[in-house]
Structure formats: structure tokens, C-alpha cells
């Protein structure tokens, strides 16, 4: 019995999905962006709007999808990749509303609704480390609120409070640091073990420890199912097909890489032609894994029909299972046609001239004794460091450590709270034009949805580059940026919004970076979480582009949550923060992280040779990973280290040498804006008119 899914307004590719999930199981869904992971999860979650037709069989116990949706709609939930909340509500109000919708009418004797709600909220807030945000606004791109990682944890908390029996998580570790992402995955494992719920989760950049929490893995390639089976057998299956696994490559990266023709490595003697999507799908259908899967589904069908011969029997069994927080197992045999998205693979840069055309800088930004507090809350404490041209610096730390806060302070974007310390550019206090001479790519990709990529870049160039630069030169520079960021294929596609189909997550991230580069930053490029929401290969492509920019002389500082070993190796320096805003390391990373490893080993924490240093140090300095029983241990180690003294001496040297070599910026360049007000109005008004004209609701 087959089924198919055809997504409205898209080209279709016909595929087959076959599998099943049992109570207490966790299934990891892997694939490149556009492979069909979200489509699969939505079908499992019975969210069928937006599809022109869905046929075939998706069963929950003995129930077909339609009957299950009619009677038990709330027992399967889908957690979207995007964190969509009412920004004007607090965290407590948001979670309280979710809990109100599922608070049981009959509770344990003596427990009032208020007591039940208060206890459940406290438990979830504590489990997800959100206690301190209970009275803070959710916020969004326009309203200041909690951080991106905290907003993701609020989405997770909503799912847990509503208590379904089938969870579908769509890239729910997006925006979480490695340590928090692992703790989240472990909490799913605990829920599955205790309550017998089933989890389906698609995760990008999953670590090896996260992968080990799952029972089964489903790998999709262009919508086709190319593997479904035990996690412990997945790597060996693809190695038997002739794929080569690199040292320290995590199993999720290896599996996803097998579906990417530009990143997979095939052992000698094996033809690459055998490894396209169709060939991999046929190989799986002919494999012992697929044969065993068919046997398990047949056995399950017999068991469930024998145990629940009528719908009434199932309802009684369901009620009993809910009382025990258990569920009936279900299986799926699915044939689908997901949207054929624009290619997600971004490949090597072929034109070095595009990098050379970007603005080079010689200025060095130094910061010392940086502290920041809002009211009685201290968010940063005594941070030292510098960013030099030609170096790619990573700013890392657990969620809530103050990464974005420090980035905002260095970019002179904070207008609340008290900032102390010195931020100098070539040994001098930055002038009024400082913000115009830097670029800041925010974590949230906020764009005018009706503008095309090329129009958005031109808009940025026209407004932010100097007014005396000819318009043709600005537009030529935009074409360099399009080529540099490999956006030619979607340069004339609108960014998109809730009403307009547009760019994918990775494409929007490239556009965000491009909008900032179009301004021709003269000093520094700041990026806040440029790889959040991307799969491993897309993340590596973004960092590869930043690496090329830094090699060409650009100074780059970016925050990053949980880089894999390949991404981490691309950085020159690391600035690591701990929860509470304390610095625990600033310095070189070294070849194969040799400098960082030596620092850790000298202070009693040797990094295993097969471990990802980035994940190791994040786990080590997090609360969960503190081996000394003291959250402040590594901060004190850094404060008393010779490395910090070296950093202080380097900062003083930079102040003297750069102050002597660099003349003060002349007064004529100290303008806050690149263009006069009348010109800004003309450019913005032109875009507003275009936006109104292209909006679907215009004229209604």
C-alpha cells in the first residue's frame, strides 16, 4: 500500500517512505536542506494543509490519519524550525497559555489547577534553564526580549507542557550551543524511556553524543528514503556501499555527506555514478535492512490487529495508555513528492577576483576590561581581546553566556545599561562614523519579503556606501558580492515572508551576510550566529566564505554555537565565554587545535584525540560539564594564566604601534551616514512603493 505527497506550486519528484515507530523509540531524520525532512515530519504530525493531495497509509495504531486527526489531534505535535511566538508576552505567560490548553480536568486528589500549573511550569523552566526569563518578554526582531537560544527553549517547553504521545521536532536544536543541544536530546531520551512517547527529530550539525541517543535513523536524499534502520548499523551500511569516512567525522555528518555529490568521498574502485539519489534508494530497497523492515511492519500489523480488532477496543486501550502516559505504536508507509527547492549545496568559489574586490582593512580593534551590567544584573565581566585584519575569530559560549551582548557592545549598538572598559580602533576611540564603517549581520534574517536578492543588495549599497561613489560602481560591487556568496541562481528571487514563497534558510543567511558586505565595511565584519539553522555542509560553506574574506585582509568576528571539527578548524582565534559573562579563553586555536588542547591539558582537562575540541570545551565549561564542581573554575584559571598576561601585553603593543602608524580620521570622514537625508528618503520611498505594489493584499 503506497502513498504520495505532492506539494502545491512546485516541481514534483516521486519518492517512497517506509518505516514505523514504537513506543519509547527515537528516530533521527537526516538529509540536506530540500531533502524532504520537514515534509516527512509534517506528514507524520498529520499537518496536511498546503499539499494538493495525500494518499496512501499513515496509521497510528489501527487508526488511519483522518480518524486520528478527528479524535486525537492533540496527541501528535510538530515543532517548527522557526520560533513563532507573540513577542509582547512574557515567557511565563506564553508557557502558561500552552499549559492551560492541556491541564487535565481530573487531577490527583488535593491538587488544584493553580498548584498543578505552578508545579509544571517550575519543573519545565528549571529543566530548560529558563527560570531567570519567566518575567521577560519573548521579543522578536523588533522587540527586545530573550536570546535566540532561550526562544528556542521556550518552543521546546511548549511541546513538553502539552504532552503529546508523538513528538515531531524540526531542527529544534537550532540556536542552541553544543552542551544545551545535548542536554535537550538527553531529555527526549528520558521522556521516551519513562512515558513511552515516540520522537521523530531532524537535527542539523548533530554531534556524535546526540546521535547515540537515538534508536533509528532515516536518511533522505532528494526526497527518497536511502536508509531506515538502527543507528548503530548506519555507518557500516554506507561504508559497505563504498563511501569513505574521514577521521573525526561524526556519523550524522558522514551520513548526510553520502547524499552530497560534492562532499562525499568514495573509496577507490567504486563508481560515483552508483551513488545518486535513485541508485541509493534502489540499493536500500534491495538491502537486508529493507527486508527486515518489511518483516517488522508485517509482524506489527498482525499484533495490532489481534490486540485491537475494533475501533472501540483501541479507544479503551488508548485511554488506559494515556493514564500510564503510554501510546499505541504506529507505522507509516509513505510515498511523497516534496518541493523541489533550489539547490542547497553551495560549492567552491571559482573566482578569486570577487574576494579581492571586497574592501580591505588595516585597522585593529582592541577591547580591555569590558564589563556590562543592567540594573543589578552583571552580564559581562572583565573581557580582554582584539580582532586583527586577516584573522577569523570565533566567539563561543553556552546559551546566555553573553556572546551577542559582547558583539553588540563592540559594535556600539547598546543603548541601555552600563558599559565600562576601553574599546579602541588603532589605539583611538572610534569616531561618529564607526558604525558606518563596520558590518553587522544579525542572527535573525529580517528582510523586505517583496525584494529580490539583487534589489536588497543594491538597496544596501546605495544607502550605506559613500554618496560620491557612482551608482554604476555600487551596482558592479553588488554583482561581485552575488558571485562571492554564490547567489547567482537565486539573485532574482524575492526574499519571501509569511505570504510569499521565497528563499530557503541558508539562502536568507547568505543574503543577510551579503547585505552587510554590500556596504563595503572598512573596519570589521561582525556576524551573530551565521550558521544557525544550517546543515553541516551549508554551515561549512558559510564559514569557508568568511575564511576567504579574512584571508583577503578582512577582520571577521562571529559568534557560533556548536561547530563541527571542520568548521572549527577554519578559525584562527577563539574567544570563549561562560554563563555569567566571564571569559575562560582568548587566543590562538592552532593547527588541529593544538594550542587550545595544550592549554586545556596543562590545566587538567586533556581533550581526547577523537573528540571535537569545540564540543569538548563547551561541555567542559558548562554547568553540566564542570568536573571540578565549581562553575567559576575555568574563569579563575584564565584570570591567573600567563596567556591572559600575553593578551594584555599584545593589546598595549597594538595601541602604541597602530597609533603611531595610523593617522587620525580626518573630520570630513566622520559622518554618521554615507548619504544625505534627501537621498536616503528617495531610495527608501522607492522601495516602499515597490513593496506595496508587490504585496498580495495591496488594493484589497
CSV table of N, CA, C and O in Angstrom, one decimal, residues 100 102-108 111-113 116:
chain,number,residue,atom,x,y,z
A,100,UNK,N,-2.5,25.8,30.0
A,100,UNK,CA,-3.9,25.9,30.1
A,100,UNK,C,-4.7,25.0,29.1
A,100,UNK,O,-5.7,24.4,29.5
A,102,UNK,N,-3.9,22.1,28.0
A,102,UNK,CA,-3.8,20.7,28.2
A,102,UNK,C,-3.8,20.3,29.7
A,102,UNK,O,-3.5,19.2,30.1
A,103,UNK,N,-4.2,21.2,30.6
A,103,UNK,CA,-4.3,20.8,32.0
A,103,UNK,C,-5.4,19.9,32.2
A,103,UNK,O,-6.6,20.1,31.8
A,104,UNK,N,-5.2,18.7,32.8
A,104,UNK,CA,-6.2,17.7,32.9
A,104,UNK,C,-7.4,18.1,33.8
A,104,UNK,O,-7.1,18.8,34.8
A,105,UNK,N,-8.6,17.8,33.4
A,105,UNK,CA,-9.7,18.1,34.2
A,105,UNK,C,-9.7,17.4,35.6
A,105,UNK,O,-10.1,18.0,36.6
A,106,UNK,N,-9.3,16.1,35.5
A,106,UNK,CA,-9.2,15.3,36.8
A,106,UNK,C,-7.7,15.2,37.1
A,106,UNK,O,-6.9,14.7,36.4
A,107,UNK,N,-7.4,15.7,38.3
A,107,UNK,CA,-6.0,15.7,38.8
A,107,UNK,C,-5.9,14.9,40.1
A,107,UNK,O,-7.0,14.5,40.6
A,108,UNK,N,-4.7,14.7,40.5
A,108,UNK,CA,-4.6,14.0,41.8
A,108,UNK,C,-5.3,14.7,42.9
A,108,UNK,O,-5.4,15.9,42.9
A,111,UNK,N,-4.9,18.4,44.6
A,111,UNK,CA,-4.1,19.3,43.8
A,111,UNK,C,-5.0,20.2,43.0
A,111,UNK,O,-5.8,19.8,42.1
A,112,UNK,N,-5.0,21.5,43.2
A,112,UNK,CA,-5.8,22.5,42.5
A,112,UNK,C,-5.2,22.7,41.1
A,112,UNK,O,-4.0,22.4,40.9
A,113,UNK,N,-6.0,23.4,40.3
A,113,UNK,CA,-5.5,23.7,38.9
A,113,UNK,C,-4.3,24.7,39.0
A,113,UNK,O,-3.3,24.5,38.3
A,116,UNK,N,-1.2,22.7,40.2
A,116,UNK,CA,-0.7,21.9,39.1
A,116,UNK,C,0.0,22.7,38.1
A,116,UNK,O,1.1,22.3,37.7
